[in-house]
Amino acid sequence: MLEVYIDGASAGNPGPSGIGIYIKGEGHQLRFSEYVGIYDNHTTEFIALVRGLEEAQKLSKEFISVRSDSQVVVAAVEKRYIKNPVYKEFLDQALEIADTFNFFFIKWVNSNSNLTADQLARQALQRKKDS
């Protein structure tokens, strides 16, 4: 099983945004930290979900468990629906990828359980700020 921890960070709402992805399991321990542009916090969380699933897809098609501290993202994936059209495109992309796995789960975790992904997202913001 791969555990995919995702997080987004925005400096402003909207503002400069970064994502952090931490994947562990099946002999992997990967970290991704990327600046993604100017977005609001929820959009940034959805971008992190899509990128996390894309990276997981390169490693396995079997059992994927995503962990996020975004209640909006987790609820949208579980319901397979989101009311706000701004996020719909990202949700649709994520669900399309999620449906390629044999088993896919998403779980809300508190921020303390998502520290690595959070730090990676903040690092992306810091690198952009320093450049």
N, C-alpha and C. Protein backbone atom coordinates (compact mmCIF):
# COMPACT_ATOMS: atom_id res chain seq x y z
N MET A 1 0.83 -1.18 0.00
CA MET A 1 0.00 0.00 0.00
C MET A 1 0.88 1.24 0.00
N LEU A 2 0.48 2.22 -0.82
CA LEU A 2 1.13 3.52 -0.80
C LEU A 2 0.27 4.48 0.01
N GLU A 3 0.91 5.21 0.90
CA GLU A 3 0.25 6.29 1.62
C GLU A 3 0.72 7.60 0.99
N VAL A 4 -0.24 8.41 0.58
CA VAL A 4 0.05 9.66 -0.11
C VAL A 4 -0.47 10.80 0.75
N TYR A 5 0.45 11.54 1.35
CA TYR A 5 0.11 12.69 2.17
C TYR A 5 0.20 13.94 1.30
N ILE A 6 -0.83 14.77 1.31
CA ILE A 6 -0.85 15.95 0.46
C ILE A 6 -1.17 17.19 1.29
N ASP A 7 -0.65 18.33 0.84
CA ASP A 7 -1.01 19.59 1.48
C ASP A 7 -0.73 20.73 0.52
N GLY A 8 -1.45 21.81 0.72
CA GLY A 8 -1.25 23.03 -0.04
C GLY A 8 -1.06 24.18 0.92
N ALA A 9 -0.32 25.18 0.49
CA ALA A 9 -0.09 26.37 1.31
C ALA A 9 -0.19 27.59 0.40
N SER A 10 -0.93 28.58 0.86
CA SER A 10 -1.07 29.82 0.11
C SER A 10 -0.71 31.00 1.02
N ALA A 11 0.06 31.92 0.48
CA ALA A 11 0.41 33.14 1.21
C ALA A 11 -0.56 34.22 0.76
N GLY A 12 -1.74 34.22 1.33
CA GLY A 12 -2.83 35.08 0.90
C GLY A 12 -3.93 34.18 0.35
N ASN A 13 -5.09 34.75 0.14
CA ASN A 13 -6.20 33.91 -0.32
C ASN A 13 -7.03 34.70 -1.33
N PRO A 14 -6.65 34.76 -2.61
CA PRO A 14 -5.57 33.99 -3.23
C PRO A 14 -4.20 34.64 -3.02
N GLY A 15 -3.19 33.85 -3.31
CA GLY A 15 -1.83 34.32 -3.20
C GLY A 15 -0.88 33.27 -3.75
N PRO A 16 0.41 33.55 -3.69
CA PRO A 16 1.40 32.55 -4.11
C PRO A 16 1.15 31.24 -3.37
N SER A 17 1.21 30.13 -4.11
CA SER A 17 0.83 28.83 -3.53
C SER A 17 1.83 27.74 -3.86
N GLY A 18 2.01 26.86 -2.89
CA GLY A 18 2.89 25.71 -3.07
C GLY A 18 2.19 24.45 -2.60
N ILE A 19 2.64 23.33 -3.12
CA ILE A 19 2.09 22.04 -2.71
C ILE A 19 3.20 21.16 -2.17
N GLY A 20 2.80 20.27 -1.27
CA GLY A 20 3.72 19.28 -0.72
C GLY A 20 3.08 17.91 -0.81
N ILE A 21 3.88 16.95 -1.24
CA ILE A 21 3.41 15.57 -1.38
C ILE A 21 4.47 14.66 -0.78
N TYR A 22 4.02 13.78 0.10
CA TYR A 22 4.91 12.80 0.72
C TYR A 22 4.30 11.43 0.49
N ILE A 23 5.04 10.58 -0.20
CA ILE A 23 4.57 9.23 -0.53
C ILE A 23 5.46 8.22 0.16
N LYS A 24 4.84 7.31 0.89
CA LYS A 24 5.63 6.26 1.53
C LYS A 24 4.90 4.93 1.39
N GLY A 25 5.70 3.86 1.41
CA GLY A 25 5.16 2.52 1.31
C GLY A 25 5.74 1.80 0.11
N GLU A 26 5.64 0.47 0.15
CA GLU A 26 6.14 -0.39 -0.94
C GLU A 26 7.59 -0.07 -1.29
N GLY A 27 8.39 0.27 -0.28
CA GLY A 27 9.80 0.55 -0.49
C GLY A 27 10.09 1.96 -0.96
N HIS A 28 9.08 2.80 -1.00
CA HIS A 28 9.26 4.18 -1.46
C HIS A 28 9.15 5.16 -0.30
N GLN A 29 9.87 6.24 -0.43
CA GLN A 29 9.74 7.37 0.47
C GLN A 29 10.13 8.60 -0.35
N LEU A 30 9.11 9.22 -0.95
CA LEU A 30 9.33 10.31 -1.90
C LEU A 30 8.73 11.60 -1.38
N ARG A 31 9.39 12.71 -1.70
CA ARG A 31 8.93 14.03 -1.30
C ARG A 31 8.91 14.94 -2.53
N PHE A 32 7.81 15.67 -2.67
CA PHE A 32 7.67 16.62 -3.77
C PHE A 32 7.26 17.96 -3.18
N SER A 33 7.89 19.02 -3.65
CA SER A 33 7.63 20.37 -3.18
C SER A 33 7.63 21.26 -4.41
N GLU A 34 6.46 21.84 -4.74
CA GLU A 34 6.36 22.61 -5.98
C GLU A 34 5.59 23.91 -5.77
N TYR A 35 6.09 24.96 -6.37
CA TYR A 35 5.34 26.20 -6.46
C TYR A 35 4.35 26.03 -7.61
N VAL A 36 3.07 26.42 -7.41
CA VAL A 36 2.06 26.18 -8.45
C VAL A 36 1.43 27.44 -9.02
N GLY A 37 1.71 28.61 -8.43
CA GLY A 37 1.15 29.84 -8.97
C GLY A 37 0.30 30.56 -7.93
N ILE A 38 -0.60 31.41 -8.42
CA ILE A 38 -1.47 32.21 -7.55
C ILE A 38 -2.83 31.53 -7.49
N TYR A 39 -3.16 31.03 -6.31
CA TYR A 39 -4.44 30.34 -6.11
C TYR A 39 -4.96 30.59 -4.70
N ASP A 40 -6.23 30.27 -4.50
CA ASP A 40 -6.76 30.26 -3.13
C ASP A 40 -6.37 28.93 -2.48
N ASN A 41 -6.55 28.86 -1.18
CA ASN A 41 -6.09 27.69 -0.43
C ASN A 41 -6.77 26.39 -0.87
N HIS A 42 -8.08 26.42 -1.09
CA HIS A 42 -8.78 25.19 -1.47
C HIS A 42 -8.30 24.69 -2.84
N THR A 43 -8.13 25.60 -3.79
CA THR A 43 -7.64 25.19 -5.11
C THR A 43 -6.26 24.55 -4.97
N THR A 44 -5.42 25.13 -4.14
CA THR A 44 -4.08 24.60 -3.93
C THR A 44 -4.15 23.18 -3.37
N GLU A 45 -5.07 22.93 -2.46
CA GLU A 45 -5.25 21.59 -1.90
C GLU A 45 -5.67 20.59 -2.98
N PHE A 46 -6.56 21.02 -3.88
CA PHE A 46 -6.99 20.14 -4.97
C PHE A 46 -5.84 19.87 -5.94
N ILE A 47 -5.02 20.88 -6.21
CA ILE A 47 -3.85 20.68 -7.08
C ILE A 47 -2.91 19.67 -6.45
N ALA A 48 -2.71 19.76 -5.14
CA ALA A 48 -1.86 18.79 -4.44
C ALA A 48 -2.43 17.38 -4.58
N LEU A 49 -3.74 17.25 -4.49
CA LEU A 49 -4.37 15.93 -4.65
C LEU A 49 -4.10 15.37 -6.04
N VAL A 50 -4.33 16.16 -7.06
CA VAL A 50 -4.12 15.68 -8.44
C VAL A 50 -2.66 15.28 -8.64
N ARG A 51 -1.73 16.14 -8.22
CA ARG A 51 -0.30 15.82 -8.40
C ARG A 51 0.11 14.60 -7.59
N GLY A 52 -0.42 14.49 -6.38
CA GLY A 52 -0.11 13.32 -5.56
C GLY A 52 -0.57 12.03 -6.22
N LEU A 53 -1.76 12.06 -6.78
CA LEU A 53 -2.28 10.87 -7.47
C LEU A 53 -1.48 10.56 -8.73
N GLU A 54 -1.06 11.61 -9.45
CA GLU A 54 -0.23 11.39 -10.64
C GLU A 54 1.08 10.70 -10.27
N GLU A 55 1.70 11.15 -9.19
CA GLU A 55 2.96 10.54 -8.76
C GLU A 55 2.74 9.12 -8.26
N ALA A 56 1.67 8.89 -7.52
CA ALA A 56 1.38 7.54 -7.03
C ALA A 56 1.11 6.59 -8.18
N GLN A 57 0.46 7.09 -9.21
CA GLN A 57 0.13 6.27 -10.38
C GLN A 57 1.38 5.74 -11.07
N LYS A 58 2.48 6.49 -10.98
CA LYS A 58 3.75 6.05 -11.57
C LYS A 58 4.35 4.88 -10.80
N LEU A 59 3.92 4.70 -9.55
CA LEU A 59 4.52 3.71 -8.67
C LEU A 59 3.69 2.44 -8.51
N SER A 60 2.38 2.59 -8.56
CA SER A 60 1.51 1.44 -8.29
C SER A 60 0.12 1.69 -8.82
N LYS A 61 -0.58 0.63 -9.15
CA LYS A 61 -1.99 0.71 -9.54
C LYS A 61 -2.85 -0.03 -8.53
N GLU A 62 -2.23 -0.46 -7.45
CA GLU A 62 -2.92 -1.32 -6.49
C GLU A 62 -3.67 -0.53 -5.43
N PHE A 63 -3.10 -0.40 -4.25
CA PHE A 63 -3.76 0.12 -3.06
C PHE A 63 -3.17 1.48 -2.71
N ILE A 64 -3.99 2.52 -2.85
CA ILE A 64 -3.54 3.88 -2.58
C ILE A 64 -4.41 4.47 -1.48
N SER A 65 -3.77 5.03 -0.47
CA SER A 65 -4.48 5.69 0.61
C SER A 65 -3.97 7.12 0.71
N VAL A 66 -4.84 8.08 0.39
CA VAL A 66 -4.48 9.49 0.44
C VAL A 66 -4.86 10.04 1.80
N ARG A 67 -3.99 10.87 2.36
CA ARG A 67 -4.24 11.53 3.65
C ARG A 67 -4.15 13.03 3.41
N SER A 68 -5.19 13.75 3.84
CA SER A 68 -5.23 15.20 3.67
C SER A 68 -5.83 15.85 4.90
N ASP A 69 -5.35 17.05 5.23
CA ASP A 69 -5.94 17.79 6.33
C ASP A 69 -6.99 18.80 5.83
N SER A 70 -7.37 18.68 4.56
CA SER A 70 -8.40 19.53 3.99
C SER A 70 -9.74 18.80 4.01
N GLN A 71 -10.63 19.25 4.87
CA GLN A 71 -11.95 18.63 4.95
C GLN A 71 -12.73 18.83 3.65
N VAL A 72 -12.51 19.96 2.97
CA VAL A 72 -13.20 20.23 1.71
C VAL A 72 -12.80 19.19 0.65
N VAL A 73 -11.51 18.93 0.52
CA VAL A 73 -11.03 17.96 -0.47
C VAL A 73 -11.52 16.57 -0.14
N VAL A 74 -11.38 16.15 1.09
CA VAL A 74 -11.79 14.80 1.49
C VAL A 74 -13.29 14.61 1.26
N ALA A 75 -14.09 15.56 1.69
CA ALA A 75 -15.54 15.45 1.52
C ALA A 75 -15.93 15.41 0.04
N ALA A 76 -15.29 16.23 -0.78
CA ALA A 76 -15.60 16.25 -2.21
C ALA A 76 -15.27 14.92 -2.87
N VAL A 77 -14.13 14.34 -2.53
CA VAL A 77 -13.75 13.05 -3.12
C VAL A 77 -14.71 11.96 -2.64
N GLU A 78 -15.01 11.95 -1.36
CA GLU A 78 -15.91 10.92 -0.83
C GLU A 78 -17.30 11.00 -1.47
N LYS A 79 -17.80 12.21 -1.68
CA LYS A 79 -19.13 12.40 -2.29
C LYS A 79 -19.08 12.34 -3.82
N ARG A 80 -17.84 12.49 -4.35
CA ARG A 80 -17.63 12.58 -5.79
C ARG A 80 -18.39 13.79 -6.36
N TYR A 81 -18.46 14.84 -5.57
CA TYR A 81 -19.21 16.03 -5.96
C TYR A 81 -18.70 17.24 -5.18
N ILE A 82 -18.70 18.38 -5.85
CA ILE A 82 -18.44 19.65 -5.17
C ILE A 82 -19.31 20.71 -5.82
N LYS A 83 -19.89 21.52 -5.00
CA LYS A 83 -20.83 22.53 -5.48
C LYS A 83 -20.12 23.66 -6.22
N ASN A 84 -18.97 24.10 -5.71
CA ASN A 84 -18.26 25.24 -6.28
C ASN A 84 -17.61 24.84 -7.61
N PRO A 85 -18.02 25.50 -8.72
CA PRO A 85 -17.49 25.14 -10.04
C PRO A 85 -15.98 25.41 -10.18
N VAL A 86 -15.42 26.27 -9.34
CA VAL A 86 -13.98 26.56 -9.40
C VAL A 86 -13.17 25.28 -9.15
N TYR A 87 -13.66 24.44 -8.27
CA TYR A 87 -12.92 23.24 -7.88
C TYR A 87 -13.31 22.00 -8.69
N LYS A 88 -14.39 22.08 -9.45
CA LYS A 88 -14.93 20.90 -10.14
C LYS A 88 -13.92 20.28 -11.10
N GLU A 89 -13.22 21.12 -11.86
CA GLU A 89 -12.24 20.59 -12.82
C GLU A 89 -11.16 19.76 -12.11
N PHE A 90 -10.69 20.27 -10.98
CA PHE A 90 -9.66 19.54 -10.23
C PHE A 90 -10.21 18.26 -9.63
N LEU A 91 -11.43 18.32 -9.12
CA LEU A 91 -12.06 17.11 -8.57
C LEU A 91 -12.23 16.07 -9.67
N ASP A 92 -12.71 16.48 -10.83
CA ASP A 92 -12.89 15.54 -11.94
C ASP A 92 -11.57 14.89 -12.34
N GLN A 93 -10.50 15.68 -12.39
CA GLN A 93 -9.17 15.12 -12.72
C GLN A 93 -8.76 14.09 -11.67
N ALA A 94 -8.94 14.44 -10.41
CA ALA A 94 -8.54 13.55 -9.32
C ALA A 94 -9.33 12.25 -9.36
N LEU A 95 -10.64 12.34 -9.58
CA LEU A 95 -11.47 11.14 -9.61
C LEU A 95 -11.12 10.25 -10.80
N GLU A 96 -10.79 10.86 -11.92
CA GLU A 96 -10.41 10.08 -13.10
C GLU A 96 -9.15 9.25 -12.80
N ILE A 97 -8.18 9.87 -12.13
CA ILE A 97 -6.96 9.14 -11.77
C ILE A 97 -7.26 8.12 -10.68
N ALA A 98 -8.02 8.52 -9.67
CA ALA A 98 -8.33 7.61 -8.55
C ALA A 98 -9.01 6.34 -9.05
N ASP A 99 -9.83 6.48 -10.07
CA ASP A 99 -10.56 5.32 -10.60
C ASP A 99 -9.65 4.32 -11.31
N THR A 100 -8.38 4.69 -11.57
CA THR A 100 -7.45 3.75 -12.21
C THR A 100 -6.81 2.79 -11.21
N PHE A 101 -6.91 3.10 -9.92
CA PHE A 101 -6.32 2.23 -8.90
C PHE A 101 -7.28 1.09 -8.55
N ASN A 102 -6.73 -0.05 -8.19
CA ASN A 102 -7.58 -1.18 -7.77
C ASN A 102 -8.33 -0.84 -6.49
N PHE A 103 -7.63 -0.20 -5.56
CA PHE A 103 -8.25 0.25 -4.31
C PHE A 103 -7.77 1.66 -4.03
N PHE A 104 -8.72 2.54 -3.79
CA PHE A 104 -8.39 3.93 -3.51
C PHE A 104 -9.20 4.38 -2.29
N PHE A 105 -8.49 4.99 -1.35
CA PHE A 105 -9.14 5.53 -0.17
C PHE A 105 -8.60 6.93 0.08
N ILE A 106 -9.42 7.76 0.69
CA ILE A 106 -8.97 9.07 1.13
C ILE A 106 -9.45 9.25 2.56
N LYS A 107 -8.60 9.85 3.35
CA LYS A 107 -8.91 10.00 4.77
C LYS A 107 -8.47 11.38 5.24
N TRP A 108 -9.33 12.02 6.04
CA TRP A 108 -8.95 13.27 6.67
C TRP A 108 -8.05 12.97 7.85
N VAL A 109 -6.96 13.74 7.97
CA VAL A 109 -6.07 13.65 9.12
C VAL A 109 -5.86 15.05 9.67
N ASN A 110 -5.57 15.15 10.94
CA ASN A 110 -5.32 16.48 11.50
C ASN A 110 -3.95 16.98 11.03
N SER A 111 -3.73 18.24 11.21
CA SER A 111 -2.50 18.87 10.72
C SER A 111 -1.24 18.25 11.30
N ASN A 112 -1.30 17.81 12.54
CA ASN A 112 -0.14 17.19 13.18
C ASN A 112 0.25 15.88 12.51
N SER A 113 -0.69 15.22 11.88
CA SER A 113 -0.40 13.96 11.18
C SER A 113 0.04 14.20 9.75
N ASN A 114 0.07 15.46 9.34
CA ASN A 114 0.40 15.79 7.95
C ASN A 114 1.58 16.76 7.87
N LEU A 115 2.45 16.70 8.86
CA LEU A 115 3.53 17.68 8.97
C LEU A 115 4.52 17.65 7.80
N THR A 116 4.86 16.48 7.32
CA THR A 116 5.84 16.40 6.23
C THR A 116 5.31 17.08 4.98
N ALA A 117 4.08 16.79 4.59
CA ALA A 117 3.49 17.43 3.40
C ALA A 117 3.36 18.93 3.61
N ASP A 118 2.98 19.34 4.81
CA ASP A 118 2.86 20.76 5.14
C ASP A 118 4.22 21.46 4.98
N GLN A 119 5.26 20.88 5.52
CA GLN A 119 6.60 21.47 5.42
C GLN A 119 7.04 21.58 3.97
N LEU A 120 6.73 20.56 3.17
CA LEU A 120 7.11 20.58 1.76
C LEU A 120 6.38 21.70 1.01
N ALA A 121 5.09 21.89 1.32
CA ALA A 121 4.32 22.97 0.68
C ALA A 121 4.89 24.33 1.07
N ARG A 122 5.24 24.49 2.33
CA ARG A 122 5.80 25.77 2.79
C ARG A 122 7.20 26.01 2.20
N GLN A 123 7.97 24.94 2.01
CA GLN A 123 9.27 25.08 1.37
C GLN A 123 9.13 25.61 -0.05
N ALA A 124 8.11 25.15 -0.76
CA ALA A 124 7.89 25.63 -2.13
C ALA A 124 7.62 27.13 -2.13
N LEU A 125 6.83 27.58 -1.17
CA LEU A 125 6.55 29.02 -1.05
C LEU A 125 7.83 29.79 -0.73
N GLN A 126 8.62 29.27 0.18
CA GLN A 126 9.85 29.95 0.59
C GLN A 126 10.84 30.05 -0.57
N ARG A 127 10.96 28.96 -1.34
CA ARG A 127 11.87 28.99 -2.50
C ARG A 127 11.42 30.06 -3.50
N LYS A 128 10.11 30.16 -3.73
CA LYS A 128 9.59 31.16 -4.67
C LYS A 128 9.87 32.57 -4.13
N LYS A 129 9.67 32.76 -2.84
CA LYS A 129 9.90 34.05 -2.21
C LYS A 129 11.38 34.46 -2.31
N ASP A 130 12.27 33.49 -2.16
CA ASP A 130 13.71 33.75 -2.19
C ASP A 130 14.25 33.96 -3.60
N SER A 131 13.49 33.55 -4.60
CA SER A 131 14.01 33.64 -5.99
C SER A 131 13.71 34.98 -6.63
